[in-house]
Amino acid sequence: MSDNKARNDRRGKTRAGAGRTPDIATLRRKLARSRAKGLPKDLEARGRRVLDAYLGALESRDVPADAVLSELASGEAARKLAEMTGQELRAQQPAILASAACGAGCAYCCILLDGDGGLITEAEAQRLHAALGPVAGAADGRDWHPRACPALDPATQNCRAYDARPTVCRSFLSTDVDACRTNAAGGSADGSGMLGNHLDYLAVIALSRDLLKGTRRVATYSLENLAKAAVEGLPLDEALSAARHKSAELEHTCRDIGRS
Ligand code: SF4
Ligand code: SF4
């Protein structure tokens, strides 16, 4: 367990007061009443079904409740479930995937004009920080474009944390690279967007937060600020602190994406 994770777990237990870990059956009952604030009801209900199936599978394998709580709190459950529903989606071979224009070194989508690069979970933030450690201090994406993600290689425009890139990067795709170029210059061309599994990801994070209220903290982070802190060589705890969102950010993100 990392120092940071141990700190988070301790912090969670302190916030819990008595700190008694609910069992998985209790969590599943509570999940039936939990809310994904900001998301439309149908997306919330889908997220609840996906998360309940996941908890049911862990329950049947007798996974310790403490480990389950840690996965929910770190957002690892949300990442795994998004990956799972993403694979199901890809297996159906939707037209948008067949005509996707994405490829290595194509990085207009890594120019982060709006917001803070997107929402990532604590587990994703930790993984991204670890992946960028070896390139701390080197030239970064901002040497290619002032608004590029710091994780980008300025010479090749490849992601230097490709295997550790968060769900928000894995879910984004486009059928039109010219539209991406236009949008990276401040335009608003059609042709790009998120795969549907990103909605499951957000729903599971939001439900996890409601489910663990008073037990563990479910924090979210800014991709751009985390990558910036990592390439500038900040240790993990300082990078997390620099990139941590205010708690309202998750609901705002859910509301925005639910409307789109
Ligand atoms: S989303 Fe656009 S810019 Fe990003 S890889 Fe795909 S085509 Fe290229
Ligand atoms: S983490 Fe990698 S894929 Fe994601 S925005 Fe940054 S450079 Fe692009």
PDB file of N, CA and C in Angstrom, residues 6 23 45 101 127 137 151 161 173 192 199 223 230-231 258:
ATOM      1  N   ALA A   6      -2.392   4.780   2.278  1.00  0.00           N
ATOM      2  CA  ALA A   6      -2.548   4.541   3.707  1.00  0.00           C
ATOM      3  C   ALA A   6      -3.101   5.782   4.387  1.00  0.00           C
ATOM      4  N   ASP A  23     -20.830  -4.440   5.432  1.00  0.00           N
ATOM      5  CA  ASP A  23     -20.559  -5.585   4.559  1.00  0.00           C
ATOM      6  C   ASP A  23     -21.160  -5.307   3.160  1.00  0.00           C
ATOM      7  N   ALA A  45     -29.776   5.148 -13.180  1.00  0.00           N
ATOM      8  CA  ALA A  45     -30.281   3.776 -13.011  1.00  0.00           C
ATOM      9  C   ALA A  45     -29.368   2.770 -13.690  1.00  0.00           C
ATOM     10  N   ALA A 101     -10.952   8.331 -36.683  1.00  0.00           N
ATOM     11  CA  ALA A 101      -9.745   8.827 -37.372  1.00  0.00           C
ATOM     12  C   ALA A 101      -8.532   8.840 -36.445  1.00  0.00           C
ATOM     13  N   ARG A 127      -1.794   6.544 -10.810  1.00  0.00           N
ATOM     14  CA  ARG A 127      -1.167   5.819 -11.913  1.00  0.00           C
ATOM     15  C   ARG A 127      -0.479   6.804 -12.883  1.00  0.00           C
ATOM     16  N   GLY A 137      10.769  17.005 -15.235  1.00  0.00           N
ATOM     17  CA  GLY A 137      11.842  17.957 -15.520  1.00  0.00           C
ATOM     18  C   GLY A 137      12.172  18.072 -17.003  1.00  0.00           C
ATOM     19  N   ALA A 151       1.439  15.802 -20.181  1.00  0.00           N
ATOM     20  CA  ALA A 151       1.873  14.401 -20.352  1.00  0.00           C
ATOM     21  C   ALA A 151       2.326  14.113 -21.779  1.00  0.00           C
ATOM     22  N   ALA A 161       2.250   8.784 -21.133  1.00  0.00           N
ATOM     23  CA  ALA A 161       1.669   7.958 -20.063  1.00  0.00           C
ATOM     24  C   ALA A 161       0.574   7.087 -20.678  1.00  0.00           C
ATOM     25  N   LEU A 173     -13.025  10.075 -28.838  1.00  0.00           N
ATOM     26  CA  LEU A 173     -12.623   9.714 -30.204  1.00  0.00           C
ATOM     27  C   LEU A 173     -13.317  10.627 -31.208  1.00  0.00           C
ATOM     28  N   SER A 192     -16.589  14.661 -33.032  1.00  0.00           N
ATOM     29  CA  SER A 192     -15.882  13.989 -31.938  1.00  0.00           C
ATOM     30  C   SER A 192     -16.778  13.912 -30.710  1.00  0.00           C
ATOM     31  N   LEU A 199     -20.230   7.586 -19.511  1.00  0.00           N
ATOM     32  CA  LEU A 199     -21.365   7.906 -18.647  1.00  0.00           C
ATOM     33  C   LEU A 199     -21.449   6.908 -17.496  1.00  0.00           C
ATOM     34  N   LEU A 223      -7.180  16.323 -14.528  1.00  0.00           N
ATOM     35  CA  LEU A 223      -6.140  15.670 -15.332  1.00  0.00           C
ATOM     36  C   LEU A 223      -4.980  16.627 -15.611  1.00  0.00           C
ATOM     37  N   ALA A 230       2.986  16.453 -11.868  1.00  0.00           N
ATOM     38  CA  ALA A 230       3.860  15.275 -12.009  1.00  0.00           C
ATOM     39  C   ALA A 230       5.099  15.607 -12.844  1.00  0.00           C
ATOM     40  N   VAL A 231       4.912  16.311 -13.976  1.00  0.00           N
ATOM     41  CA  VAL A 231       6.090  16.604 -14.820  1.00  0.00           C
ATOM     42  C   VAL A 231       6.969  17.674 -14.176  1.00  0.00           C
ATOM     43  N   GLY A 258     -24.538  15.033 -18.819  1.00  0.00           N
ATOM     44  CA  GLY A 258     -25.910  14.523 -18.901  1.00  0.00           C
ATOM     45  C   GLY A 258     -26.749  15.342 -19.872  1.00  0.00           C
TER      46      GLY A 258
END
